[in-house]
Amino acid sequence: GAGVSQSPSNKVTEKGKDVELRCDPISGHTALYWYRQSLGQGLEFLIYFQGNSAPDKSGLPSDRFSAERTGGSVSTLTIQRTQQEDSAVYLCASKTGAREETQYFGPGTRLLVL
Amino acid sequence: EDQVTQSPEALRLQEGESSSLNCSYTVSGLRGLFWYRQDPGKGPEFLFTLYSAGEEKEKERLKATLTKKESFLHITAPKPEDSATYLCAVQGAQKLVFGQGTRLTINP
């Protein structure tokens, strides 16, 4: 079946502009995660959605970062007033539910802020 | 705070030369330990989930084992296509925490 998909695959933007990154989870998966992977760094948790519960936003690095999940499926990560340090790969993952622990990752969006 | 340390950072092997990658962890209430493979420019690809000490799982040339403090990813008679970065992660009460990864290169 189809895996997690993300778009765009690459994004180049200028400092100060806003960007939106999209994630389509595996069909039927109720849990969705966003991570950031910077060059030479491990994966850094950003935000977690589980069903209709309030999202866990504890990993968002600043108030310039926000995410929403509409209809319990597609999610959008928005970065406002981008900075050069926001350059990284943004990865989305999903899993079937709260009891299942294995997360399945998408291919990522490579963001470069000039 | 949950922590994961992987070693070595990088490993070069000849084709057919078996070895092991280490993942040491500290976690409050382990709910799962995960191994992923990541190729350059791609997202992590799921390999194994281990839930309790003593558990082992195998897939082709890979075998993952788990103790209360560490996990090993054993690779037997590797091939060049096994070259990748291998990531270890633990799920505790809070979030999934990843190690820095081991970059494995298999030379033909």
Tab-separated table of C-alpha atoms in Angstrom:
chain	number	residue	atom	x	y	z
A	1	GLY	CA	0.000	0.000	0.000
A	2	ALA	CA	0.949	3.669	-0.203
A	3	GLY	CA	3.372	4.957	2.369
A	4	VAL	CA	3.694	8.387	3.945
A	5	SER	CA	4.047	11.104	1.324
A	6	GLN	CA	5.435	14.602	1.725
A	7	SER	CA	5.511	17.653	-0.499
A	8	PRO	CA	7.379	19.457	-1.759
A	9	SER	CA	10.447	17.217	-1.792
A	10	ASN	CA	12.684	20.291	-1.941
A	11	LYS	CA	12.054	23.923	-1.054
A	12	VAL	CA	14.366	26.896	-1.419
A	13	THR	CA	13.190	30.143	0.137
A	14	GLU	CA	14.531	33.509	1.159
A	15	LYS	CA	15.065	34.521	4.746
A	16	GLY	CA	11.918	36.103	6.175
A	17	LYS	CA	9.456	34.281	3.925
A	18	ASP	CA	6.834	31.824	5.178
A	19	VAL	CA	6.805	28.181	4.037
A	20	GLU	CA	4.247	25.377	4.241
A	21	LEU	CA	5.201	21.715	4.217
A	22	ARG	CA	2.619	19.001	3.656
A	23	CYS	CA	2.321	15.440	4.923
A	24	ASP	CA	-0.105	12.717	3.839
A	25	PRO	CA	0.019	9.855	6.365
A	26	ILE	CA	-0.660	6.216	5.646
A	27	SER	CA	-4.401	5.677	5.248
A	28	GLY	CA	-5.992	4.708	8.552
A	29	HIS	CA	-3.106	5.913	10.702
A	30	THR	CA	-4.420	8.102	13.489
A	31	ALA	CA	-1.088	9.303	14.881
A	32	LEU	CA	1.149	11.750	12.991
A	33	TYR	CA	4.538	13.201	13.901
A	34	TRP	CA	6.829	15.903	12.550
A	35	TYR	CA	10.616	15.750	13.034
A	36	ARG	CA	13.532	17.895	11.930
A	37	GLN	CA	16.898	16.462	10.847
A	38	SER	CA	19.710	18.956	10.562
A	39	LEU	CA	23.020	18.160	8.880
A	40	GLY	CA	24.994	15.844	11.122
A	41	GLN	CA	22.273	15.881	13.781
A	42	GLY	CA	19.847	13.274	14.989
A	43	LEU	CA	16.120	13.462	14.425
A	44	GLU	CA	14.515	16.150	16.579
A	45	PHE	CA	10.851	15.763	17.586
A	46	LEU	CA	8.656	18.759	16.737
A	47	ILE	CA	4.951	17.944	17.179
A	48	TYR	CA	2.577	14.976	17.591
A	49	PHE	CA	-1.092	14.564	16.641
A	50	GLN	CA	-3.203	11.670	17.958
A	51	GLY	CA	-6.764	11.437	16.697
A	52	ASN	CA	-8.887	14.330	17.916
A	53	SER	CA	-6.747	15.007	20.987
A	54	ALA	CA	-4.910	18.283	21.476
A	55	PRO	CA	-1.498	18.045	19.767
A	56	ASP	CA	1.740	17.699	21.723
A	57	LYS	CA	3.639	20.816	20.653
A	58	SER	CA	6.463	20.439	23.152
A	59	GLY	CA	9.168	20.074	20.493
A	60	LEU	CA	8.439	23.189	18.457
A	61	PRO	CA	11.592	25.351	18.666
A	62	SER	CA	9.856	28.755	18.509
A	63	ASP	CA	6.471	30.387	17.960
A	64	ARG	CA	7.389	30.775	14.288
A	65	PHE	CA	6.605	27.068	13.912
A	66	SER	CA	3.038	25.767	13.854
A	67	ALA	CA	1.219	22.740	12.507
A	68	GLU	CA	-2.317	21.646	11.913
A	69	ARG	CA	-4.029	18.454	10.921
A	70	THR	CA	-7.288	18.754	9.067
A	71	GLY	CA	-9.895	16.018	9.086
A	72	GLY	CA	-7.613	13.701	11.005
A	73	SER	CA	-5.490	13.044	7.927
A	74	VAL	CA	-3.315	15.540	6.055
A	75	SER	CA	-1.013	17.766	8.108
A	76	THR	CA	0.689	21.049	7.275
A	77	LEU	CA	3.782	22.371	9.054
A	78	THR	CA	4.147	26.132	8.695
A	79	ILE	CA	7.318	28.072	9.378
A	80	GLN	CA	6.861	31.834	9.494
A	81	ARG	CA	9.606	34.397	8.880
A	82	THR	CA	12.130	31.671	8.035
A	83	GLN	CA	15.702	31.944	9.293
A	84	GLN	CA	18.844	30.324	7.900
A	85	GLU	CA	19.008	28.016	10.914
A	86	ASP	CA	15.658	26.547	9.835
A	87	SER	CA	17.440	24.848	6.919
A	88	ALA	CA	17.038	21.119	7.483
A	89	VAL	CA	15.140	18.055	6.355
A	90	TYR	CA	11.613	17.962	7.762
A	91	LEU	CA	10.306	14.430	8.187
A	92	CYS	CA	6.768	13.273	8.807
A	93	ALA	CA	5.861	9.896	10.314
A	94	SER	CA	2.620	8.117	11.102
A	95	LYS	CA	1.490	5.095	13.083
A	96	THR	CA	-1.753	3.203	13.451
A	97	GLY	CA	-2.709	4.473	16.901
A	98	ALA	CA	-1.735	5.130	20.486
A	99	ARG	CA	-1.030	1.469	21.293
A	100	GLU	CA	1.042	0.657	18.219
A	101	GLU	CA	4.539	2.063	18.662
A	102	THR	CA	6.189	1.661	15.247
A	103	GLN	CA	6.349	4.881	13.226
A	104	TYR	CA	6.667	4.881	9.443
A	105	PHE	CA	8.449	7.807	7.832
A	106	GLY	CA	7.952	9.776	4.656
A	107	PRO	CA	10.783	10.819	2.319
A	108	GLY	CA	11.114	14.271	3.870
A	109	THR	CA	11.148	17.854	2.620
A	110	ARG	CA	14.582	19.424	2.211
A	111	LEU	CA	14.302	23.090	3.164
A	112	LEU	CA	17.038	25.578	2.314
A	113	VAL	CA	16.721	29.136	3.587
A	114	LEU	CA	19.005	31.581	1.772
B	1	GLU	CA	15.852	12.308	30.362
B	2	ASP	CA	15.757	9.517	27.779
B	3	GLN	CA	19.047	9.118	25.877
B	4	VAL	CA	20.391	7.014	23.031
B	5	THR	CA	24.070	6.648	22.098
B	6	GLN	CA	25.148	4.761	19.012
B	7	SER	CA	28.624	3.462	18.266
B	8	PRO	CA	30.686	3.544	16.230
B	9	GLU	CA	29.806	6.768	14.389
B	10	ALA	CA	31.119	5.260	11.177
B	11	LEU	CA	32.169	1.752	10.152
B	12	ARG	CA	33.826	0.496	6.990
B	13	LEU	CA	33.730	-3.223	6.203
B	14	GLN	CA	34.713	-5.400	3.316
B	15	GLU	CA	31.963	-7.316	1.588
B	16	GLY	CA	31.330	-10.497	3.572
B	17	GLU	CA	32.932	-9.154	6.772
B	18	SER	CA	30.405	-9.526	9.608
B	19	SER	CA	30.153	-6.996	12.435
B	20	SER	CA	27.808	-5.384	14.982
B	21	LEU	CA	26.476	-1.911	15.627
B	22	ASN	CA	25.761	-0.818	19.197
B	23	CYS	CA	22.910	1.228	20.653
B	24	SER	CA	23.120	2.078	24.355
B	25	TYR	CA	20.075	3.649	25.946
B	26	THR	CA	18.561	5.010	29.130
B	27	VAL	CA	14.792	5.370	29.215
B	28	SER	CA	11.953	5.597	31.698
B	29	GLY	CA	9.583	2.781	30.941
B	30	LEU	CA	10.697	1.299	27.632
B	31	ARG	CA	7.747	0.934	25.273
B	32	GLY	CA	9.868	-0.080	22.302
B	33	LEU	CA	13.329	0.083	20.720
B	34	PHE	CA	13.469	0.648	16.987
B	35	TRP	CA	16.050	0.232	14.243
B	36	TYR	CA	15.766	2.170	11.012
B	37	ARG	CA	17.903	2.332	7.896
B	38	GLN	CA	18.371	5.688	6.174
B	39	ASP	CA	19.838	6.101	2.697
B	40	PRO	CA	21.180	9.500	1.572
B	41	GLY	CA	18.371	11.872	0.623
B	42	LYS	CA	15.630	9.560	1.887
B	43	GLY	CA	13.511	9.114	4.975
B	44	PRO	CA	14.221	6.423	7.591
B	45	GLU	CA	13.061	2.950	6.562
B	46	PHE	CA	11.703	0.765	9.352
B	47	LEU	CA	13.653	-2.416	10.123
B	48	PHE	CA	12.776	-3.791	13.579
B	49	THR	CA	10.854	-3.154	16.775
B	50	LEU	CA	11.994	-4.835	20.007
B	51	TYR	CA	9.895	-4.630	23.157
B	52	SER	CA	11.638	-6.556	25.921
B	53	ALA	CA	15.079	-7.759	27.003
B	54	GLY	CA	16.033	-11.047	25.403
B	55	GLU	CA	13.994	-10.429	22.280
B	56	GLU	CA	15.640	-11.002	18.890
B	57	LYS	CA	14.452	-10.311	15.345
B	58	GLU	CA	15.983	-11.159	11.983
B	59	LYS	CA	15.601	-9.946	8.447
B	60	GLU	CA	17.886	-11.205	5.699
B	61	ARG	CA	21.460	-10.396	6.788
B	62	LEU	CA	20.375	-8.331	9.805
B	63	LYS	CA	19.640	-9.467	13.341
B	64	ALA	CA	18.629	-7.168	16.194
B	65	THR	CA	18.974	-8.086	19.860
B	66	LEU	CA	17.968	-6.290	23.062
B	67	THR	CA	19.154	-6.193	26.662
B	68	LYS	CA	18.075	-3.874	29.464
B	69	LYS	CA	20.793	-1.369	28.575
B	70	GLU	CA	21.641	-1.823	24.915
B	71	SER	CA	20.714	-3.221	21.563
B	72	PHE	CA	22.924	-4.674	18.871
B	73	LEU	CA	22.350	-4.784	15.149
B	74	HIS	CA	24.359	-7.694	13.821
B	75	ILE	CA	25.113	-7.767	10.122
B	76	THR	CA	26.242	-11.082	8.657
B	77	ALA	CA	28.174	-11.311	5.388
B	78	PRO	CA	27.177	-7.795	4.306
B	79	LYS	CA	26.869	-6.676	0.707
B	80	PRO	CA	27.544	-3.216	-0.762
B	81	GLU	CA	23.800	-2.540	-0.883
B	82	ASP	CA	23.743	-2.695	2.928
B	83	SER	CA	25.662	0.594	2.978
B	84	ALA	CA	23.499	3.176	4.764
B	85	THR	CA	23.105	5.021	8.054
B	86	TYR	CA	21.478	2.860	10.720
B	87	LEU	CA	19.404	4.694	13.314
B	88	CYS	CA	18.365	3.446	16.740
B	89	ALA	CA	15.475	5.004	18.678
B	90	VAL	CA	13.698	4.367	21.966
B	91	GLN	CA	10.113	5.101	22.921
B	92	GLY	CA	9.626	5.832	26.600
B	93	ALA	CA	6.732	7.509	28.348
B	94	GLN	CA	7.217	10.689	26.334
B	95	LYS	CA	8.525	10.899	22.802
B	96	LEU	CA	10.637	8.798	20.439
B	97	VAL	CA	14.315	9.628	20.992
B	98	PHE	CA	16.874	8.913	18.270
B	99	GLY	CA	20.593	8.277	18.379
B	100	GLN	CA	22.993	10.013	15.997
B	101	GLY	CA	23.264	6.930	13.801
B	102	THR	CA	26.070	4.706	12.526
B	103	ARG	CA	27.190	5.310	8.960
B	104	LEU	CA	27.989	1.889	7.504
B	105	THR	CA	30.003	1.466	4.310
B	106	ILE	CA	30.493	-1.936	2.705
B	107	ASN	CA	33.292	-2.054	0.153
B	108	PRO	CA	33.084	-4.599	-2.678
